[in-house]
Short mmCIF file of N, CA and C in Angstrom, two decimals:
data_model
loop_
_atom_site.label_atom_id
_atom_site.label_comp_id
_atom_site.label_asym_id
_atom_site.label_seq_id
_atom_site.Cartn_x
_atom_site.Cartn_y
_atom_site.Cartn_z
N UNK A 1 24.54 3.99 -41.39
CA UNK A 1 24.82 3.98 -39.97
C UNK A 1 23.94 4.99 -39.24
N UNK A 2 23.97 5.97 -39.92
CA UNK A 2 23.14 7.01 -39.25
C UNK A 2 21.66 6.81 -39.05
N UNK A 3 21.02 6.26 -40.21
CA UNK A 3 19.46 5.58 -40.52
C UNK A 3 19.42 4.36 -39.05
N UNK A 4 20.14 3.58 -38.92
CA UNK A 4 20.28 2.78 -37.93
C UNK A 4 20.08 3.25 -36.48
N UNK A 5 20.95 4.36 -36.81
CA UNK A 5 21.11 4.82 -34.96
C UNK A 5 19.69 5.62 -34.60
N UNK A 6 18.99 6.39 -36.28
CA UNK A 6 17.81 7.21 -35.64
C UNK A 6 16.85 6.10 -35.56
N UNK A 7 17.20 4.78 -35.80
CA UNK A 7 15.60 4.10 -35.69
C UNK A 7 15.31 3.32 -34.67
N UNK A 8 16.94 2.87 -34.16
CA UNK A 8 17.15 2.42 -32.85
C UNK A 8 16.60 3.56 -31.68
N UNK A 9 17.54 4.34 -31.90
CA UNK A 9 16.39 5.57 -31.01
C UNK A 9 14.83 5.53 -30.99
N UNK A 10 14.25 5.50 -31.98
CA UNK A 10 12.90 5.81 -31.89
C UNK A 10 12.28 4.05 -31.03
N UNK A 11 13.02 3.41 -31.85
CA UNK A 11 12.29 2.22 -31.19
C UNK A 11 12.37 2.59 -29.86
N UNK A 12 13.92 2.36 -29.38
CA UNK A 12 13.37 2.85 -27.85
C UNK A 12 12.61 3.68 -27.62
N UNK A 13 12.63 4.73 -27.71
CA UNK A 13 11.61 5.68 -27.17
C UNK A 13 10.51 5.43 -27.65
N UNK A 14 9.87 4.56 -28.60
CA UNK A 14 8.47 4.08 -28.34
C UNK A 14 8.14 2.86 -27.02
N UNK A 15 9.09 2.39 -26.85
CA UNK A 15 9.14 1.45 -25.97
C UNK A 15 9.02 2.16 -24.75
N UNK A 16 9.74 3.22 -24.74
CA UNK A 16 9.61 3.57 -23.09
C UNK A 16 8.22 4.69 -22.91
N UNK A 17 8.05 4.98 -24.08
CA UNK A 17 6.29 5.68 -23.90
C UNK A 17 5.19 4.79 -23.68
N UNK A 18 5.61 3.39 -24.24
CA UNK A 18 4.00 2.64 -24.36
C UNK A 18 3.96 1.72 -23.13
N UNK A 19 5.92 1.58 -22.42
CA UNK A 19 6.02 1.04 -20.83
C UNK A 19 5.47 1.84 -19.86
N UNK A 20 5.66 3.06 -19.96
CA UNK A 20 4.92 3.95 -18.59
C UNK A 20 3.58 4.15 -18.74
N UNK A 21 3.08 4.51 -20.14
CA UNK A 21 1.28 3.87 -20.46
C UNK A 21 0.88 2.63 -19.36
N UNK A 22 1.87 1.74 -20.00
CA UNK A 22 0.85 0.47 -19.27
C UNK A 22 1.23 0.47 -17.75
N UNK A 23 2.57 1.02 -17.13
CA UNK A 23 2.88 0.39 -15.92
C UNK A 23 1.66 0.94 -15.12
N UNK A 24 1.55 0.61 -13.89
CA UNK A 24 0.64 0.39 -12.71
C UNK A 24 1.54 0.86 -11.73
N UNK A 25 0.53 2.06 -10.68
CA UNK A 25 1.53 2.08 -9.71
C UNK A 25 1.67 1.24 -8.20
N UNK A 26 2.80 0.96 -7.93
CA UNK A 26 2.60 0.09 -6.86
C UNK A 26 1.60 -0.42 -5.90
N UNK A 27 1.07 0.44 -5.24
CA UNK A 27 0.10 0.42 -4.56
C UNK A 27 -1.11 -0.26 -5.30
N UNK A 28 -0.97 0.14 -6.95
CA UNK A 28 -2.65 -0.55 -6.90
C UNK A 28 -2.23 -1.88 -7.55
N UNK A 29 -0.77 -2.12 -7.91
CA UNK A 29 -0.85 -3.88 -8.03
C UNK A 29 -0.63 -4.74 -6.93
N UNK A 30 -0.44 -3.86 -5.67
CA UNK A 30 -0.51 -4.74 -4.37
C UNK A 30 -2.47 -4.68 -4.15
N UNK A 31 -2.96 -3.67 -4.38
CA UNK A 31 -4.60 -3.74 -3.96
C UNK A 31 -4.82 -4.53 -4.88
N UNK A 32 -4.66 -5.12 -6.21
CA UNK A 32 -4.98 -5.96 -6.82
C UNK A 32 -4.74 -7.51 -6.83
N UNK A 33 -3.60 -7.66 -6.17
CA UNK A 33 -3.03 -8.82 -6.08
C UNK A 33 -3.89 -8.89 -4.41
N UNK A 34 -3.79 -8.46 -3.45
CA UNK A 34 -4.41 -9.00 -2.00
C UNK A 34 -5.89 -8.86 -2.59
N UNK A 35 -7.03 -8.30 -3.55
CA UNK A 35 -8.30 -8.30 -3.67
C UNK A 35 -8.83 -9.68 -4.61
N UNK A 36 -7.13 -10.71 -5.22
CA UNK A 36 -7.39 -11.70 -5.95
C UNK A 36 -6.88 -12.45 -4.58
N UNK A 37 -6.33 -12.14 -3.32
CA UNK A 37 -6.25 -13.42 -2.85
C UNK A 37 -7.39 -13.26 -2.01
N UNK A 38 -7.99 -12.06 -1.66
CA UNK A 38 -9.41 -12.05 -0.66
C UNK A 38 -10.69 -13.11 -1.74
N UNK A 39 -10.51 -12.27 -2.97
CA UNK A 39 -11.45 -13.64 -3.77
C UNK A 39 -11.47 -14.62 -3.83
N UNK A 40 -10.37 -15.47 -3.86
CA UNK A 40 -9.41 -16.78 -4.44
C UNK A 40 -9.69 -18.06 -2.71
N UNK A 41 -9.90 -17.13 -2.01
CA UNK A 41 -9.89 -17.70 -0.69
C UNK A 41 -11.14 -18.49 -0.30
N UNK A 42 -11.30 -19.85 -0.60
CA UNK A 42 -12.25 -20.17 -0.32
C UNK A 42 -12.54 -21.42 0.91
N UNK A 43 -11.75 -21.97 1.33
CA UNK A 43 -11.40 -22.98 2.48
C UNK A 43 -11.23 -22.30 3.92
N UNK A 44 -11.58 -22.54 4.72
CA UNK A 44 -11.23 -21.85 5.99
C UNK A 44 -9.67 -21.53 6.07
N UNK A 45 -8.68 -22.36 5.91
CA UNK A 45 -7.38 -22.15 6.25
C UNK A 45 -6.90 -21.21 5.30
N UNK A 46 -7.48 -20.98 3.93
CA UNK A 46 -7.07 -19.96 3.30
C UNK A 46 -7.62 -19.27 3.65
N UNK A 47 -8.56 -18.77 3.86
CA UNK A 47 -9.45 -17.60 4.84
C UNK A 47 -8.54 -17.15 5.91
N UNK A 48 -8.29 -18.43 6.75
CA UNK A 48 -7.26 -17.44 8.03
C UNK A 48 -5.96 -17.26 7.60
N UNK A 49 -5.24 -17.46 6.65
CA UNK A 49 -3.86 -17.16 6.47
C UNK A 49 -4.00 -15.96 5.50
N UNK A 50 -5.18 -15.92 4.84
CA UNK A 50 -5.03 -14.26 4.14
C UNK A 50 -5.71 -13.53 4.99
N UNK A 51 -6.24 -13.71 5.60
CA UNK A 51 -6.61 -13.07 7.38
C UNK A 51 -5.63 -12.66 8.18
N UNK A 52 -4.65 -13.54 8.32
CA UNK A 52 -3.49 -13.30 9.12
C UNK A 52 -3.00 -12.21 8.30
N UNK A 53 -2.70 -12.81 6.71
CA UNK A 53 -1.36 -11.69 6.61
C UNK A 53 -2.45 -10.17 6.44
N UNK A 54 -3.05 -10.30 5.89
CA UNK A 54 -3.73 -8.72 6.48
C UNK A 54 -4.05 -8.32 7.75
N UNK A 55 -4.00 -9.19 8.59
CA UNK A 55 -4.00 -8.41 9.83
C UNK A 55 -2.07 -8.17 10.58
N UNK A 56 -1.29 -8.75 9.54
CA UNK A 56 0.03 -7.83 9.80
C UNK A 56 0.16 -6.97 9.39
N UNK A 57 -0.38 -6.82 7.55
CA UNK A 57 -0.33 -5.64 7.43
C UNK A 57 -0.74 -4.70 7.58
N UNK A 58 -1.88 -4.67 8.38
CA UNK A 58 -2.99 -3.79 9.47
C UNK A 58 -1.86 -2.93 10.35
N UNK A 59 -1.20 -3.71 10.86
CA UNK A 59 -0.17 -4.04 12.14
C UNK A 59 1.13 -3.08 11.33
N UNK A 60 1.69 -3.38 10.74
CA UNK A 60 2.54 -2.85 9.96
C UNK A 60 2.48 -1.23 9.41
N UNK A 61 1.14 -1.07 9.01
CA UNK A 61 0.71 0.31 9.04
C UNK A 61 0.76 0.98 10.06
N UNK A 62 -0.05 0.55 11.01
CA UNK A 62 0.48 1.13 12.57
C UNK A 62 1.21 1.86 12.92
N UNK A 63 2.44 0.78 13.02
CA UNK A 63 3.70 0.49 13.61
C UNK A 63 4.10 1.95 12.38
N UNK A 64 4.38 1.93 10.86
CA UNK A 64 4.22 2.85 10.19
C UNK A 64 3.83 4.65 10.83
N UNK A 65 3.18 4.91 11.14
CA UNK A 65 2.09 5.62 11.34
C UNK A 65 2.53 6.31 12.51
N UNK A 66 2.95 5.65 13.81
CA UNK A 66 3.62 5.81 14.70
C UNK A 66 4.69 6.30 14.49
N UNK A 67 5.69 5.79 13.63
CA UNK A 67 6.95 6.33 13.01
C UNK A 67 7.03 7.63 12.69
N UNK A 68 5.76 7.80 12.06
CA UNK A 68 5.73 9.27 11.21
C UNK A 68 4.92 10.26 12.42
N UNK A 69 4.01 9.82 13.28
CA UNK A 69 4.10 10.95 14.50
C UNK A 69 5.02 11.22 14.76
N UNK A 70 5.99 10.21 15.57
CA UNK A 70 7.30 10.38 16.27
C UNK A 70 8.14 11.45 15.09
N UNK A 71 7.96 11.23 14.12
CA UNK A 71 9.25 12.18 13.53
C UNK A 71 8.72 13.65 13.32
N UNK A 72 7.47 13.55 13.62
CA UNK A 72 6.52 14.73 13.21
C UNK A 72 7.07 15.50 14.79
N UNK A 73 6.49 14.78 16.14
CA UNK A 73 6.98 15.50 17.15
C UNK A 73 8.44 16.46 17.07
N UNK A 74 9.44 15.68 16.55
CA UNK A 74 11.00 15.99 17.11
C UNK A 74 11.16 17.33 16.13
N UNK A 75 11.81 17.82 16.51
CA UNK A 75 12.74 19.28 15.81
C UNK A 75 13.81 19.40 15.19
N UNK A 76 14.37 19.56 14.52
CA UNK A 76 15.57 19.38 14.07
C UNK A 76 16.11 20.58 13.62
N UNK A 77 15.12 21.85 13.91
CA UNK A 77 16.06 23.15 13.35
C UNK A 77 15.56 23.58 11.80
N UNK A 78 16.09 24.43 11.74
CA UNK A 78 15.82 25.17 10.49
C UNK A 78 14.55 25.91 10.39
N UNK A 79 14.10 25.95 9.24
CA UNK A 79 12.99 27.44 9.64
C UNK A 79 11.52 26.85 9.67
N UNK A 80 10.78 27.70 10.55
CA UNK A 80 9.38 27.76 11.05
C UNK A 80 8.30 27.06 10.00
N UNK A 81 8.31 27.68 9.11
CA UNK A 81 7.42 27.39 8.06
C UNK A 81 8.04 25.98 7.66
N UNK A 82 8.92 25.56 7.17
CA UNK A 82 9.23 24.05 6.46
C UNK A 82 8.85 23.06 7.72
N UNK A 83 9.46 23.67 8.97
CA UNK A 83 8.70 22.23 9.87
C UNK A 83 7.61 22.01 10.16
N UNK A 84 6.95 23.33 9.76
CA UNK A 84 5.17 23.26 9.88
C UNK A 84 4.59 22.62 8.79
N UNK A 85 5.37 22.75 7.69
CA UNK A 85 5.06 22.10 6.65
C UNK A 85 4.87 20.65 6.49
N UNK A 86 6.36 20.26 7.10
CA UNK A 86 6.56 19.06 7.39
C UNK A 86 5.88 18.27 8.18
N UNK A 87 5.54 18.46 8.94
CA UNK A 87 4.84 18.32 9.93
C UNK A 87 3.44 17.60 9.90
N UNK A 88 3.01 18.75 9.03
CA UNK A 88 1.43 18.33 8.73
C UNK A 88 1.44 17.32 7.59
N UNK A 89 2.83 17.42 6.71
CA UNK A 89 2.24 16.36 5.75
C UNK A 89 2.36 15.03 6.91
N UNK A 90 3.78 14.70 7.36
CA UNK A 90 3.71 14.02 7.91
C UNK A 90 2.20 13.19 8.45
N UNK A 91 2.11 13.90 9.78
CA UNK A 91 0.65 13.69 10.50
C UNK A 91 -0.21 13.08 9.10
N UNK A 92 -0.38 13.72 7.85
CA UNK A 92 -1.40 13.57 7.07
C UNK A 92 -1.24 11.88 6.29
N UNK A 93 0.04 11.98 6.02
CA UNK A 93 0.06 10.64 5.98
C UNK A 93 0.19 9.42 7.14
N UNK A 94 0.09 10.03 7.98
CA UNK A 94 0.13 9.03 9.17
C UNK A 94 -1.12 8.94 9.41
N UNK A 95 -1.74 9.58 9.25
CA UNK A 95 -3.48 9.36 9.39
C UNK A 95 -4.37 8.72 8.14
N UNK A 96 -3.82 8.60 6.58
CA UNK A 96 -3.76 7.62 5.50
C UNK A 96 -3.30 6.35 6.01
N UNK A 97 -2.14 5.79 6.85
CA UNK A 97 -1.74 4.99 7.13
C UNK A 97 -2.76 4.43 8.09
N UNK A 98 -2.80 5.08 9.02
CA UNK A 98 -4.32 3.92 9.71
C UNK A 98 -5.48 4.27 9.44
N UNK A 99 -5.89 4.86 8.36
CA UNK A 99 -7.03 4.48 7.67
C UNK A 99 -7.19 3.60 6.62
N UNK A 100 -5.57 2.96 6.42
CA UNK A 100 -5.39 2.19 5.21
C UNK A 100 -5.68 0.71 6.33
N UNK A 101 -5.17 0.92 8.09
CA UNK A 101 -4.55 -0.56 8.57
C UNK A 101 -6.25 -0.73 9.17
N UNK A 102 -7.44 0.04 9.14
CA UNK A 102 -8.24 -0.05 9.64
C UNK A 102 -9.37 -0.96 9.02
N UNK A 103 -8.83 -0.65 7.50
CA UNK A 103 -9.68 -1.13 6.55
C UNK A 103 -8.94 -2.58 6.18
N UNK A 104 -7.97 -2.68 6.39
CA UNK A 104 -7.16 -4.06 6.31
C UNK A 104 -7.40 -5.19 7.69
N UNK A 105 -7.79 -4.43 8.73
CA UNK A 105 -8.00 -4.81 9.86
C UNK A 105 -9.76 -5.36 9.57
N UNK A 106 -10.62 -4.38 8.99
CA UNK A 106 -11.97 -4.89 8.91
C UNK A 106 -11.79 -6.00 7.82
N UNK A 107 -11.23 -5.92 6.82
CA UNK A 107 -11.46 -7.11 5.77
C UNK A 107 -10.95 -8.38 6.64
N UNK A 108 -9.58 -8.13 7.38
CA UNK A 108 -9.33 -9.41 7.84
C UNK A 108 -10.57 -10.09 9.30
N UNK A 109 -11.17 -9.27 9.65
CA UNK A 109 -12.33 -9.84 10.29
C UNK A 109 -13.26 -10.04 9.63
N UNK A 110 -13.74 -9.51 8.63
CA UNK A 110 -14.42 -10.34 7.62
C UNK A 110 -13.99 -11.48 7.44
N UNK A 111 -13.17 -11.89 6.81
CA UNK A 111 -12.88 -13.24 6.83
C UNK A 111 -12.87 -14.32 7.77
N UNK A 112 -12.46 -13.82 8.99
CA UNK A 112 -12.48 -14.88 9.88
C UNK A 112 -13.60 -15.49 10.66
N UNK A 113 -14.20 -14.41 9.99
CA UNK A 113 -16.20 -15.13 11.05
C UNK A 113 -16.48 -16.02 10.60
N UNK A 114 -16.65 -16.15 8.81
CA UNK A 114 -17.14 -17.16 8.31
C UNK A 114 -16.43 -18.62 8.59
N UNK A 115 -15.53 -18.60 8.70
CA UNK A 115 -14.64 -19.51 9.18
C UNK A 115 -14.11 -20.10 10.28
N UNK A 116 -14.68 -19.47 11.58
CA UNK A 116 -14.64 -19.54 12.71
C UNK A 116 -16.52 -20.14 12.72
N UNK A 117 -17.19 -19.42 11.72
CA UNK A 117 -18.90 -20.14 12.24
C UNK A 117 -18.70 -21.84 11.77
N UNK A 118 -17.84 -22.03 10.09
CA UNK A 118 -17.53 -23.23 9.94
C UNK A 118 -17.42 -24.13 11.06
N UNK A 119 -15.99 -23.50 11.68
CA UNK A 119 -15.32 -24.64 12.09
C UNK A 119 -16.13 -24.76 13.93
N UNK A 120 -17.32 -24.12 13.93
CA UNK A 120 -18.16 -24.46 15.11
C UNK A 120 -19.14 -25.28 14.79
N UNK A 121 -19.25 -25.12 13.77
CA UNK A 121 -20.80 -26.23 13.25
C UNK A 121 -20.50 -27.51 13.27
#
């Protein structure tokens, strides 16, 4: 019984060392998954609908971004140094955020020229 329980243990815990090895963190299986549908896109209408949705999520960052000024402005008390702290990370990621919707904003105009010259010819 005892041989059982230490090997069950180990299995798991090889399992959960060789799961966080492989996992991926969010962010880069969303940059991976939107950089297979920017590839994958080859028809005009797929061009403008992965156009579109990156230019929400352009939009979405924003809207994001804004959020985190606004909370950066307000006060809420407590001491000098933590809201200065706060503060700046804030701002800092709010300024990651539309440098993330800027570059989501240029890819999705990339896409749409070629597809807009198509559908003039």
């Amino acid at each position: 019984m005892k041989t059982t329980k230490i090997i069950a243990t180990g299995i798991l815990a090889f399992g959960l060392v060789t799961a966080n090895l492989q996992a991926l963190d969010t962010n880069e299986r969303l940059e991976l998954l939107e950089s297979a549908m920017i590839d994958q896109a080859t028809t005009p209408a797929q061009k403008s609908a992965v156009s579109e949705y990156l230019a929400n999520v352009a939009k979405e960052k924003v809207e994001m971004a804004q959020a985190l000024r606004d909370r950066a402005g307000s006060t809420r008390g407590g001491k000098a140094i933590s809201q200065m702290n706060e503060r700046s990370e804030l701002l800092r990621r709010a300024e990651a955020l539309e440098k993330d919707a800027k570059k989501y904003r240029t890819i999705s105009m990339d896409l749409t020229k070629p597809s807009m010259q198509v559908a003039q010819n």
